[in-house]
PDB file of C-alpha atoms in Angstrom:
ATOM      1  CA  UNK A 666     134.975  77.972 117.137  1.00  0.00           C
ATOM      2  CA  UNK A 667     135.095  81.110 114.655  1.00  0.00           C
ATOM      3  CA  UNK A 668     132.839  81.444 111.747  1.00  0.00           C
ATOM      4  CA  UNK A 669     134.635  82.020 108.617  1.00  0.00           C
ATOM      5  CA  UNK A 670     131.876  85.431 108.163  1.00  0.00           C
ATOM      6  CA  UNK A 671     133.651  86.646 111.333  1.00  0.00           C
ATOM      7  CA  UNK A 672     136.623  87.587 109.542  1.00  0.00           C
ATOM      8  CA  UNK A 673     134.888  88.887 106.574  1.00  0.00           C
ATOM      9  CA  UNK A 674     135.159  92.471 107.547  1.00  0.00           C
ATOM     10  CA  UNK A 675     134.954  95.964 105.973  1.00  0.00           C
ATOM     11  CA  UNK A 676     139.375  95.913 106.495  1.00  0.00           C
ATOM     12  CA  UNK A 677     139.770  92.404 104.938  1.00  0.00           C
ATOM     13  CA  UNK A 678     137.921  93.629 101.659  1.00  0.00           C
ATOM     14  CA  UNK A 679     140.028  96.889 101.642  1.00  0.00           C
ATOM     15  CA  UNK A 680     143.140  94.487 101.644  1.00  0.00           C
ATOM     16  CA  UNK A 681     142.015  92.443  98.712  1.00  0.00           C
ATOM     17  CA  UNK A 682     142.080  95.687  96.658  1.00  0.00           C
ATOM     18  CA  UNK A 683     145.645  95.048  95.136  1.00  0.00           C
ATOM     19  CA  UNK A 684     144.378  91.779  93.690  1.00  0.00           C
ATOM     20  CA  UNK A 685     141.481  93.406  92.257  1.00  0.00           C
ATOM     21  CA  UNK A 686     141.112  93.553  88.431  1.00  0.00           C
ATOM     22  CA  UNK A 687     139.966  97.140  88.811  1.00  0.00           C
ATOM     23  CA  UNK A 688     142.344  98.699  91.281  1.00  0.00           C
ATOM     24  CA  UNK A 689     140.918 102.275  90.267  1.00  0.00           C
ATOM     25  CA  UNK A 690     137.879 101.745  92.414  1.00  0.00           C
ATOM     26  CA  UNK A 691     137.247 100.565  95.802  1.00  0.00           C
ATOM     27  CA  UNK A 692     135.369  97.589  96.273  1.00  0.00           C
ATOM     28  CA  UNK A 693     132.415  97.563  98.583  1.00  0.00           C
ATOM     29  CA  UNK A 694     130.526  94.138  99.644  1.00  0.00           C
ATOM     30  CA  UNK A 695     126.618  94.666 100.046  1.00  0.00           C
ATOM     31  CA  UNK A 696     124.284  92.247 101.646  1.00  0.00           C
ATOM     32  CA  UNK A 697     120.853  92.628 101.000  1.00  0.00           C
ATOM     33  CA  UNK A 698     117.584  91.166 102.467  1.00  0.00           C
ATOM     34  CA  UNK A 699     116.453  88.662  99.288  1.00  0.00           C
ATOM     35  CA  UNK A 700     117.039  87.802  95.597  1.00  0.00           C
ATOM     36  CA  UNK A 701     114.187  89.872  94.682  1.00  0.00           C
ATOM     37  CA  UNK A 702     116.339  92.773  96.128  1.00  0.00           C
ATOM     38  CA  UNK A 703     119.467  92.539  94.258  1.00  0.00           C
ATOM     39  CA  UNK A 704     118.476  94.101  91.258  1.00  0.00           C
ATOM     40  CA  UNK A 705     117.233  97.400  92.775  1.00  0.00           C
ATOM     41  CA  UNK A 706     119.913  97.949  95.169  1.00  0.00           C
ATOM     42  CA  UNK A 707     122.568  97.400  92.011  1.00  0.00           C
ATOM     43  CA  UNK A 708     120.693  99.877  89.968  1.00  0.00           C
ATOM     44  CA  UNK A 709     120.424 102.085  93.015  1.00  0.00           C
ATOM     45  CA  UNK A 710     124.020 101.961  94.103  1.00  0.00           C
ATOM     46  CA  UNK A 711     125.707 101.984  90.601  1.00  0.00           C
ATOM     47  CA  UNK A 712     124.235 105.055  89.917  1.00  0.00           C
ATOM     48  CA  UNK A 713     126.825 106.669  92.239  1.00  0.00           C
ATOM     49  CA  UNK A 714     129.456 103.720  91.979  1.00  0.00           C
ATOM     50  CA  UNK A 715     130.223 104.235  88.271  1.00  0.00           C
ATOM     51  CA  UNK A 716     130.771 107.766  88.308  1.00  0.00           C
ATOM     52  CA  UNK A 717     132.790 107.849  91.475  1.00  0.00           C
ATOM     53  CA  UNK A 718     135.845 105.371  93.187  1.00  0.00           C
ATOM     54  CA  UNK A 719     133.308 102.579  94.202  1.00  0.00           C
ATOM     55  CA  UNK A 720     132.510  99.251  93.035  1.00  0.00           C
ATOM     56  CA  UNK A 721     129.325  97.879  94.545  1.00  0.00           C
ATOM     57  CA  UNK A 722     129.225  93.869  94.656  1.00  0.00           C
ATOM     58  CA  UNK A 723     125.382  93.423  95.628  1.00  0.00           C
ATOM     59  CA  UNK A 724     124.660  89.832  97.315  1.00  0.00           C
ATOM     60  CA  UNK A 725     121.854  88.180  99.316  1.00  0.00           C
ATOM     61  CA  UNK A 726     122.738  87.577 102.995  1.00  0.00           C
ATOM     62  CA  UNK A 727     122.567  83.898 102.382  1.00  0.00           C
ATOM     63  CA  UNK A 728     126.035  84.387 101.288  1.00  0.00           C
ATOM     64  CA  UNK A 729     126.832  85.895 104.943  1.00  0.00           C
ATOM     65  CA  UNK A 730     126.184  82.600 107.208  1.00  0.00           C
ATOM     66  CA  UNK A 731     125.423  83.982 110.561  1.00  0.00           C
ATOM     67  CA  UNK A 732     125.486  81.742 113.563  1.00  0.00           C
ATOM     68  CA  UNK A 733     125.956  78.769 111.252  1.00  0.00           C
ATOM     69  CA  UNK A 734     122.376  79.459 109.771  1.00  0.00           C
ATOM     70  CA  UNK A 735     122.572  80.978 106.177  1.00  0.00           C
ATOM     71  CA  UNK A 736     118.565  82.370 105.519  1.00  0.00           C
ATOM     72  CA  UNK A 737     117.302  85.454 103.578  1.00  0.00           C
ATOM     73  CA  UNK A 738     115.509  87.812 105.488  1.00  0.00           C
ATOM     74  CA  UNK A 739     115.619  91.384 107.287  1.00  0.00           C
ATOM     75  CA  UNK A 740     116.196  89.851 110.898  1.00  0.00           C
ATOM     76  CA  UNK A 741     118.982  87.797 109.468  1.00  0.00           C
ATOM     77  CA  UNK A 742     120.813  90.555 107.593  1.00  0.00           C
ATOM     78  CA  UNK A 743     120.694  92.826 110.811  1.00  0.00           C
ATOM     79  CA  UNK A 744     122.649  90.231 112.551  1.00  0.00           C
ATOM     80  CA  UNK A 745     125.648  90.969 110.053  1.00  0.00           C
ATOM     81  CA  UNK A 746     128.583  92.206 111.976  1.00  0.00           C
ATOM     82  CA  UNK A 747     131.955  93.619 110.998  1.00  0.00           C
ATOM     83  CA  UNK A 748     130.689  96.281 108.691  1.00  0.00           C
ATOM     84  CA  UNK A 749     132.573  99.453 107.624  1.00  0.00           C
ATOM     85  CA  UNK A 750     133.410 101.370 104.310  1.00  0.00           C
ATOM     86  CA  UNK A 751     133.871  98.514 102.537  1.00  0.00           C
ATOM     87  CA  UNK A 752     131.051  96.214 103.826  1.00  0.00           C
ATOM     88  CA  UNK A 753     127.603  97.541 104.299  1.00  0.00           C
ATOM     89  CA  UNK A 754     123.962  96.035 104.122  1.00  0.00           C
ATOM     90  CA  UNK A 755     120.873  97.586 102.601  1.00  0.00           C
ATOM     91  CA  UNK A 756     117.454  97.142 103.728  1.00  0.00           C
ATOM     92  CA  UNK A 757     113.538  97.955 103.575  1.00  0.00           C
ATOM     93  CA  UNK A 758     113.122 100.802 106.190  1.00  0.00           C
ATOM     94  CA  UNK A 759     109.802  99.155 107.164  1.00  0.00           C
ATOM     95  CA  UNK A 760     108.180 100.680 110.009  1.00  0.00           C
ATOM     96  CA  UNK A 761     111.715 100.950 111.515  1.00  0.00           C
ATOM     97  CA  UNK A 762     111.761 104.694 110.747  1.00  0.00           C
ATOM     98  CA  UNK A 763     108.311 105.515 112.060  1.00  0.00           C
ATOM     99  CA  UNK A 764     107.764 103.929 115.205  1.00  0.00           C
ATOM    100  CA  UNK A 765     110.224 103.574 117.993  1.00  0.00           C
ATOM    101  CA  UNK A 766     111.424 100.017 119.030  1.00  0.00           C
ATOM    102  CA  UNK A 767     109.393  98.554 116.349  1.00  0.00           C
ATOM    103  CA  UNK A 768     111.799  95.878 115.885  1.00  0.00           C
ATOM    104  CA  UNK A 769     115.204  94.970 118.068  1.00  0.00           C
ATOM    105  CA  UNK A 770     117.093  96.156 115.373  1.00  0.00           C
ATOM    106  CA  UNK A 771     115.132  99.685 114.635  1.00  0.00           C
ATOM    107  CA  UNK A 772     117.931 101.880 116.189  1.00  0.00           C
ATOM    108  CA  UNK A 773     120.411  99.999 114.271  1.00  0.00           C
ATOM    109  CA  UNK A 774     118.572 101.082 111.283  1.00  0.00           C
ATOM    110  CA  UNK A 775     118.398 104.805 112.552  1.00  0.00           C
ATOM    111  CA  UNK A 776     121.669 105.045 113.300  1.00  0.00           C
ATOM    112  CA  UNK A 777     124.252 102.936 111.897  1.00  0.00           C
ATOM    113  CA  UNK A 778     126.252 104.585 108.817  1.00  0.00           C
ATOM    114  CA  UNK A 779     127.047 101.072 106.995  1.00  0.00           C
ATOM    115  CA  UNK A 780     123.222 100.187 107.351  1.00  0.00           C
ATOM    116  CA  UNK A 781     121.572 101.589 103.853  1.00  0.00           C
ATOM    117  CA  UNK A 782     117.583 101.850 103.984  1.00  0.00           C
ATOM    118  CA  UNK A 783     115.013 102.613 101.615  1.00  0.00           C
ATOM    119  CA  UNK A 784     113.461 106.414 102.584  1.00  0.00           C
ATOM    120  CA  UNK A 785     109.985 104.580 102.492  1.00  0.00           C
ATOM    121  CA  UNK A 786     108.379 101.433 103.507  1.00  0.00           C
ATOM    122  CA  UNK A 787     109.994  98.866 101.340  1.00  0.00           C
ATOM    123  CA  UNK A 788     111.636  98.819  97.589  1.00  0.00           C
ATOM    124  CA  UNK A 789     107.928  97.855  96.472  1.00  0.00           C
ATOM    125  CA  UNK A 790     107.132 101.624  97.432  1.00  0.00           C
ATOM    126  CA  UNK A 791     109.603 103.169  95.046  1.00  0.00           C
ATOM    127  CA  UNK A 792     108.618 100.870  92.214  1.00  0.00           C
ATOM    128  CA  UNK A 793     105.106 101.972  92.674  1.00  0.00           C
ATOM    129  CA  UNK A 794     105.675 105.801  93.000  1.00  0.00           C
ATOM    130  CA  UNK A 795     104.232 107.788  89.952  1.00  0.00           C
ATOM    131  CA  UNK A 796     107.708 109.486  89.042  1.00  0.00           C
ATOM    132  CA  UNK A 797     108.979 105.593  88.418  1.00  0.00           C
ATOM    133  CA  UNK A 798     106.077 104.656  85.696  1.00  0.00           C
ATOM    134  CA  UNK A 799     107.348 106.408  82.928  1.00  0.00           C
ATOM    135  CA  UNK A 800     110.781 104.903  82.870  1.00  0.00           C
ATOM    136  CA  UNK A 801     108.987 101.533  83.467  1.00  0.00           C
ATOM    137  CA  UNK A 802     106.476 101.656  80.670  1.00  0.00           C
ATOM    138  CA  UNK A 803     109.632 102.943  78.214  1.00  0.00           C
ATOM    139  CA  UNK A 804     111.390  99.787  79.472  1.00  0.00           C
ATOM    140  CA  UNK A 805     108.335  97.451  78.576  1.00  0.00           C
ATOM    141  CA  UNK A 806     107.977  99.503  75.219  1.00  0.00           C
ATOM    142  CA  UNK A 807     104.351 100.774  75.941  1.00  0.00           C
ATOM    143  CA  UNK A 808     103.815 104.075  75.232  1.00  0.00           C
ATOM    144  CA  UNK A 809     101.001 104.715  77.339  1.00  0.00           C
ATOM    145  CA  UNK A 810      99.971 108.047  79.175  1.00  0.00           C
ATOM    146  CA  UNK A 811     100.826 107.574  82.845  1.00  0.00           C
ATOM    147  CA  UNK A 812      98.274 110.352  84.112  1.00  0.00           C
ATOM    148  CA  UNK A 813      95.548 107.596  84.629  1.00  0.00           C
ATOM    149  CA  UNK A 814      97.725 105.716  86.844  1.00  0.00           C
ATOM    150  CA  UNK A 815      98.839 109.132  88.791  1.00  0.00           C
ATOM    151  CA  UNK A 816      95.138 109.566  89.383  1.00  0.00           C
ATOM    152  CA  UNK A 817      94.380 106.547  90.497  1.00  0.00           C
ATOM    153  CA  UNK A 818      97.593 105.894  93.084  1.00  0.00           C
ATOM    154  CA  UNK A 819      97.047 109.183  94.238  1.00  0.00           C
ATOM    155  CA  UNK A 820      92.774 108.366  94.907  1.00  0.00           C
ATOM    156  CA  UNK A 821      94.076 104.897  96.988  1.00  0.00           C
ATOM    157  CA  UNK A 822      96.769 106.756  98.698  1.00  0.00           C
ATOM    158  CA  UNK A 823      94.398 109.259 100.064  1.00  0.00           C
ATOM    159  CA  UNK A 824      91.472 106.995 100.580  1.00  0.00           C
ATOM    160  CA  UNK A 825      93.351 104.664 102.931  1.00  0.00           C
ATOM    161  CA  UNK A 826      95.770 107.266 104.410  1.00  0.00           C
ATOM    162  CA  UNK A 827      93.897 107.843 107.375  1.00  0.00           C
ATOM    163  CA  UNK A 828      92.937 104.390 108.227  1.00  0.00           C
ATOM    164  CA  UNK A 829      96.813 103.360 107.710  1.00  0.00           C
ATOM    165  CA  UNK A 830      97.821 105.919 110.127  1.00  0.00           C
ATOM    166  CA  UNK A 831      95.304 104.954 112.497  1.00  0.00           C
ATOM    167  CA  UNK A 832      96.405 101.419 112.420  1.00  0.00           C
ATOM    168  CA  UNK A 833     100.025 102.423 112.499  1.00  0.00           C
ATOM    169  CA  UNK A 834      99.555 104.320 115.652  1.00  0.00           C
ATOM    170  CA  UNK A 835      98.542 100.811 117.145  1.00  0.00           C
ATOM    171  CA  UNK A 836     101.374  98.612 115.757  1.00  0.00           C
ATOM    172  CA  UNK A 837     102.937  98.094 118.924  1.00  0.00           C
ATOM    173  CA  UNK A 838      99.772  97.543 121.113  1.00  0.00           C
ATOM    174  CA  UNK A 839      99.613  94.456 122.522  1.00  0.00           C
ATOM    175  CA  UNK A 840      96.280  94.452 122.983  1.00  0.00           C
ATOM    176  CA  UNK A 841      94.258  91.709 121.480  1.00  0.00           C
ATOM    177  CA  UNK A 842      90.878  93.092 121.612  1.00  0.00           C
ATOM    178  CA  UNK A 843      91.597  95.108 118.651  1.00  0.00           C
ATOM    179  CA  UNK A 844      89.619  93.251 115.538  1.00  0.00           C
ATOM    180  CA  UNK A 845      91.418  94.581 112.525  1.00  0.00           C
ATOM    181  CA  UNK A 846      95.256  94.498 112.329  1.00  0.00           C
ATOM    182  CA  UNK A 847      97.826  96.243 110.325  1.00  0.00           C
ATOM    183  CA  UNK A 848      97.985  92.326 108.582  1.00  0.00           C
ATOM    184  CA  UNK A 849      94.165  92.559 107.884  1.00  0.00           C
ATOM    185  CA  UNK A 850      94.596  96.271 106.177  1.00  0.00           C
ATOM    186  CA  UNK A 851      97.553  95.059 103.773  1.00  0.00           C
ATOM    187  CA  UNK A 852      95.567  91.735 102.885  1.00  0.00           C
ATOM    188  CA  UNK A 853      92.654  94.616 101.929  1.00  0.00           C
ATOM    189  CA  UNK A 854      94.709  96.239 100.108  1.00  0.00           C
ATOM    190  CA  UNK A 855      95.742  93.342  97.904  1.00  0.00           C
ATOM    191  CA  UNK A 856      92.258  93.138  96.862  1.00  0.00           C
ATOM    192  CA  UNK A 857      91.741  96.473  95.424  1.00  0.00           C
ATOM    193  CA  UNK A 858      92.526  96.175  91.283  1.00  0.00           C
ATOM    194  CA  UNK A 859      93.189  98.989  89.168  1.00  0.00           C
ATOM    195  CA  UNK A 860      90.410  97.266  86.723  1.00  0.00           C
ATOM    196  CA  UNK A 861      87.753  98.047  89.299  1.00  0.00           C
ATOM    197  CA  UNK A 862      88.266 101.642  89.958  1.00  0.00           C
TER     198      UNK A 862
END
């Protein structure tokens, strides 16, 4: 039995345009990994959508039940089929751009023109990037100097870079003899507090 999602393809969305309230712009249905990603991708895509001919409608992939399963997450997102100019998915790059065959969908993330991804690991990396801070502080109504945070982020990045690259080189290693995994490294990073630097 066919799933309704099988018929919700790019052509179907394009054919709905005559019934749209805004016929000047083309509707693009965008699926993202989770609820936290909706706001980021709306902001990122609408920078282009308002000034061009596209109107982006960003939803979590819970709305795209695949195989009768409605759930969030990158793996579920990568199962969505029938993509095209009017139906795309947006995801975090994670390690799929750095490590060959990191996941079952690494090649799709790299090659599918209708899979849009972050250029770094995740949305959180973009939000933690130094150029983001001035606008972030301004939106909070804080008039703080960002140079202190820039220096701390740079120090943390340079301190951890070599260890991160070493662990990354072992990411696909199935050896159980390693005592320190990439997950352990992430846990260590989570213990860093800017108050103690």
